[in-house]
Amino acid sequence: DHINIVTESKDKAAATECFEGQINHLSSSPFNSNAYTPLNLVSRRDSLQSEIKSKRLFERTVSTKKGMHKTVNSDSASVALNADISNSTKVTLRQLAERCHMETEWDNCKEAGVSDVVLKLTSVNALKLRFSEDEGLPSFFFGQRAAPCGNHVGTVDDIYTWLVDEGFDESLFTKKWVQNHYRWIVWKLGSMERRFPSQLSGRYLTYQHVLLQMKSRYEKELCNAKRPSVRKILNRDVSAGAPIVLCVAQILRFRSKGNGQEPGKSKVTEEIRLELTDGWYGVPAVIDTILQTLVANEKIRVGSKLLICNAQISGSDEGVDPLDESY
């Protein structure tokens, strides 16, 4: 059915045609696309019918789009996870982890097809990862050994150039922004592939997936101005004492010499610090003796998630940005 919806712009156009009372009423027939009724001449019954027709058309359109959306998502999920989703229900990460047995042992991952490069990936060497340009799969770590034959991609310049060529506003991001997010994206995708090797082996940590994740972060953080949690805290727009869940990215150990109990003898003490991340930005953390004991007993390891509350920021009274040179 052709729907004739009365709007303010159409009302003004119709009122212009109704000059000097020569036209007292314009047809509001839905089969005449060029005739509109001014708002002040629309009866309550005609207005209600127009609203009902518009609502029916909207509901049909939404239901059609939902059906198409479910079909696309189902096809993508069946390829990515190789799971039975005939009922078109979304599987959460927790549900997937419960269905899949822990296969994070080195031998299990290798049997599932996870490459040695992905198995050696950490949050420290993630920036050095390079991908094969032809296959788009992880190839080697830059600087650790000679590069294999063929062309490789994955440098900060490569991703920066790709974003500019795709039409993204280069005034909104810098190479340091690309460098920061490339590190956390690569580490996240590699960790997911190691956690679910049978489902994601060789298909999750790819160069194309890294570019899509970079595009998504650009749109969310820069275009839609939705800052991550760590950035808000460092900007001092959110209290550092608010509850937050952060992931342990690194365990840093520092040794320092101090005066011992006996004169002339020094005592070596070890201090443990953590690098925590929300998946977007990292922040160093000084922990108390109780948490240091948990780290020493390997209760807290790289990849552990900590629920933190009542934390404090030290070192600056004003807000800082994680991408500042002084940070």
XYZ file of C-alpha atoms in Angstrom:
327
model
C 0.000 0.000 0.000
C 1.166 3.500 -0.756
C 1.509 5.405 2.497
C 0.949 9.166 2.511
C 2.448 10.496 5.761
C 1.797 14.135 6.605
C 4.910 16.030 7.690
C 5.644 19.663 8.479
C 7.534 20.190 5.213
C 4.647 18.738 3.221
C 2.254 20.890 5.229
C 4.140 24.049 4.271
C 4.175 23.032 0.613
C 0.449 22.359 0.667
C -0.279 25.619 2.459
C 1.612 27.515 -0.243
C -0.635 26.018 -2.934
C -3.754 26.951 -0.987
C -3.605 30.660 -1.831
C -6.430 33.187 -1.246
C -8.980 30.508 -0.380
C -9.222 29.213 -3.960
C -8.424 25.695 -2.782
C -10.303 24.834 0.361
C -9.268 21.222 0.601
C -6.559 19.098 -0.977
C -7.089 15.413 -1.454
C -5.388 13.237 1.107
C -5.908 10.079 -0.917
C -3.039 7.642 -0.444
C -3.061 6.905 -4.185
C -2.185 10.476 -5.116
C 1.485 11.018 -4.314
C 1.424 14.731 -5.194
C -1.482 15.798 -3.008
C -1.121 16.441 0.713
C -3.441 17.757 3.356
C -2.252 20.593 5.618
C -1.988 19.597 9.250
C -4.719 21.964 10.345
C -7.151 20.365 7.857
C -6.439 16.739 8.677
C -9.300 15.067 10.498
C -8.605 12.929 13.509
C -9.806 9.830 11.648
C -7.479 10.393 8.657
C -4.557 11.088 10.942
C -5.209 7.879 12.874
C -5.416 5.812 9.682
C -2.139 7.270 8.437
C -0.484 6.452 11.748
C -1.777 2.858 11.697
C -0.566 2.303 8.117
C 2.829 3.744 8.980
C 3.122 1.499 12.014
C 2.261 -1.618 9.985
C 4.811 -0.719 7.313
C 7.469 -0.105 9.968
C 6.796 -3.441 11.679
C 7.020 -5.332 8.362
C 10.282 -3.597 7.501
C 11.837 -4.303 10.921
C 10.814 -7.955 10.881
C 12.297 -8.381 7.393
C 15.585 -6.763 8.447
C 15.749 -8.909 11.583
C 15.335 -12.043 9.519
C 18.115 -10.976 7.163
C 20.326 -10.040 10.137
C 19.852 -13.409 11.791
C 20.695 -15.210 8.563
C 23.927 -13.288 8.108
C 24.958 -13.735 11.733
C 24.174 -17.439 11.640
C 26.279 -17.979 8.540
C 29.202 -16.053 10.006
C 29.019 -17.865 13.330
C 28.882 -21.287 11.707
C 32.052 -20.527 9.789
C 33.883 -18.942 12.741
C 32.952 -21.371 15.490
C 31.922 -24.481 13.547
C 28.967 -24.878 15.882
C 25.377 -25.969 15.456
C 23.251 -22.846 15.509
C 20.164 -24.082 13.727
C 18.028 -22.419 16.387
C 19.670 -19.027 15.605
C 20.526 -18.369 19.252
C 23.572 -16.355 20.147
C 26.223 -18.144 22.175
C 27.888 -15.983 24.778
C 31.577 -16.257 25.566
C 30.813 -17.809 28.952
C 28.555 -20.440 27.370
C 31.199 -21.255 24.777
C 33.833 -21.619 27.500
C 31.557 -23.994 29.432
C 30.913 -26.140 26.366
C 34.557 -26.325 25.349
C 36.974 -28.183 27.567
C 40.177 -26.490 28.666
C 42.593 -27.130 25.804
C 45.128 -24.472 26.584
C 48.043 -26.867 26.995
C 50.825 -26.370 24.460
C 50.428 -29.835 22.896
C 46.652 -29.526 22.605
C 46.947 -26.186 20.847
C 49.538 -27.527 18.412
C 47.363 -30.539 17.619
C 44.462 -28.194 16.875
C 46.617 -26.263 14.399
C 47.676 -23.199 16.398
C 50.961 -21.918 14.989
C 54.132 -21.539 17.029
C 54.036 -17.770 16.468
C 50.612 -17.501 18.117
C 51.725 -19.718 20.997
C 54.697 -17.428 21.693
C 52.602 -14.257 21.512
C 52.556 -12.014 24.610
C 51.476 -8.484 25.373
C 55.154 -7.484 25.165
C 56.001 -8.792 21.698
C 52.564 -8.209 20.162
C 53.806 -5.007 18.504
C 56.476 -6.974 16.661
C 54.087 -9.455 15.069
C 54.040 -9.441 11.275
C 51.539 -11.109 8.961
C 51.936 -12.761 5.606
C 50.541 -10.425 2.962
C 49.187 -13.285 0.831
C 47.576 -15.433 3.525
C 46.969 -12.783 6.201
C 48.188 -15.159 8.933
C 50.845 -14.509 11.616
C 54.300 -15.124 10.195
C 57.086 -14.007 12.541
C 58.173 -11.476 15.168
C 60.181 -8.602 13.786
C 63.744 -8.459 15.125
C 63.745 -11.932 16.658
C 64.801 -13.854 13.559
C 65.209 -13.430 9.825
C 61.986 -12.696 7.989
C 60.593 -15.559 5.885
C 60.354 -15.218 2.140
C 57.515 -13.163 0.753
C 55.904 -9.842 1.571
C 54.716 -9.053 5.075
C 52.401 -6.487 6.640
C 51.603 -5.407 10.170
C 53.690 -2.325 10.822
C 52.190 0.805 12.305
C 52.731 2.590 8.996
C 50.815 -0.139 7.146
C 47.756 0.195 9.377
C 47.934 3.992 9.468
C 48.053 4.110 5.663
C 45.136 1.681 5.424
C 42.983 3.823 7.719
C 43.728 6.940 5.678
C 43.011 5.140 2.396
C 39.685 3.941 3.805
C 38.667 7.564 4.300
C 39.123 7.936 8.043
C 39.892 11.433 9.279
C 43.637 11.415 9.965
C 43.299 14.486 12.167
C 41.519 12.341 14.772
C 44.238 9.724 15.283
C 48.008 9.465 15.342
C 50.522 6.702 14.791
C 50.852 6.353 18.550
C 47.117 5.691 18.765
C 47.489 2.996 16.092
C 50.510 1.521 17.875
C 48.701 1.303 21.202
C 45.578 -0.384 19.835
C 47.494 -2.709 17.537
C 49.247 -4.146 20.584
C 46.076 -4.865 22.539
C 44.092 -6.110 19.537
C 46.783 -8.615 18.522
C 47.197 -9.881 22.090
C 43.439 -10.265 22.548
C 42.894 -12.154 19.288
C 45.888 -14.412 19.911
C 44.720 -15.201 23.450
C 41.245 -16.075 22.183
C 42.700 -18.404 19.569
C 44.780 -20.197 22.200
C 41.797 -20.476 24.556
C 39.557 -22.052 21.892
C 42.020 -23.781 19.572
C 39.584 -26.298 18.098
C 37.134 -23.588 17.105
C 39.362 -20.612 16.232
C 42.702 -22.090 15.211
C 44.116 -20.231 12.209
C 40.939 -18.201 11.709
C 40.824 -15.607 14.476
C 44.193 -13.868 14.595
C 44.329 -12.662 10.998
C 45.422 -9.392 9.490
C 41.938 -8.705 8.138
C 40.441 -9.215 11.596
C 42.994 -6.813 13.084
C 42.004 -4.146 10.537
C 38.307 -4.635 11.278
C 38.963 -4.312 15.006
C 40.979 -1.149 14.401
C 38.130 0.283 12.348
C 35.641 -0.568 15.086
C 37.759 1.171 17.740
C 38.135 4.243 15.573
C 34.379 4.548 15.171
C 33.617 3.903 18.838
C 36.334 5.921 20.567
C 37.024 8.763 18.132
C 33.829 9.186 16.126
C 31.291 8.367 18.854
C 33.495 9.761 21.675
C 33.064 6.689 23.902
C 36.236 6.566 25.931
C 37.378 3.339 27.590
C 37.451 3.011 31.364
C 41.197 3.412 31.881
C 41.296 6.531 29.746
C 38.447 8.099 31.717
C 40.233 7.390 34.983
C 43.548 8.795 33.756
C 41.733 11.873 32.448
C 40.288 12.191 35.983
C 36.760 12.258 34.637
C 35.942 9.129 36.644
C 37.076 8.357 40.167
C 39.936 5.857 40.401
C 38.198 4.315 43.404
C 35.226 3.149 41.353
C 34.890 -0.636 40.892
C 36.508 -1.845 37.685
C 37.648 -5.160 36.209
C 41.123 -5.098 34.646
C 43.288 -7.783 33.108
C 46.890 -8.489 34.090
C 49.031 -7.869 30.999
C 52.490 -7.990 32.568
C 54.146 -8.852 35.868
C 57.151 -6.585 36.430
C 59.799 -7.334 39.039
C 62.282 -4.745 40.270
C 65.217 -5.356 42.572
C 66.651 -2.648 44.789
C 69.466 -2.557 47.304
C 69.012 -1.199 50.781
C 70.835 -1.118 54.072
C 70.858 -4.453 55.870
C 70.564 -5.110 59.551
C 74.304 -5.606 59.863
C 76.533 -2.622 59.152
C 78.353 -2.688 55.839
C 75.982 -5.217 54.277
C 73.275 -4.367 51.816
C 69.946 -6.093 51.477
C 68.340 -6.837 48.102
C 64.583 -6.448 48.041
C 62.248 -7.311 45.200
C 59.254 -5.182 44.299
C 56.447 -6.515 42.131
C 54.350 -4.283 39.922
C 51.644 -5.072 37.419
C 50.585 -3.670 34.099
C 46.809 -3.727 33.958
C 44.598 -3.139 30.954
C 40.963 -2.806 30.031
C 41.785 -4.119 26.556
C 42.163 -0.594 25.168
C 44.848 1.084 27.290
C 47.367 -0.056 29.856
C 48.225 1.382 33.243
C 51.034 0.447 35.694
C 49.915 -0.611 39.158
C 51.727 -0.747 42.498
C 50.269 -3.526 44.627
C 50.291 -4.174 48.373
C 51.950 -7.034 50.192
C 48.873 -9.276 50.077
C 48.631 -9.043 46.300
C 52.382 -9.532 46.016
C 51.998 -12.784 47.923
C 49.280 -13.911 45.520
C 51.559 -13.093 42.586
C 54.451 -15.008 44.163
C 52.159 -18.022 44.702
C 50.981 -17.746 41.074
C 47.408 -17.113 42.117
C 47.607 -13.951 40.031
C 49.154 -14.542 36.624
C 49.240 -12.916 33.219
C 45.690 -13.047 31.892
C 44.043 -12.998 35.329
C 41.178 -10.571 35.788
C 41.086 -8.478 38.935
C 38.071 -6.730 40.400
C 39.595 -3.519 41.747
C 37.991 -0.998 44.074
C 39.244 2.037 46.045
C 42.375 2.437 43.923
C 44.324 5.698 43.877
C 46.181 7.613 41.181
C 49.629 8.861 42.098
C 52.131 10.992 40.246
C 49.907 13.755 38.907
C 47.265 16.000 40.389
C 45.820 16.757 36.961
C 44.373 14.454 34.371
C 46.708 12.862 31.848
C 46.090 11.035 28.613
C 47.587 7.583 28.003
C 48.834 8.774 24.615
C 50.694 11.803 25.974
C 54.453 11.823 25.550
C 54.911 12.508 29.271
C 52.759 9.537 30.345
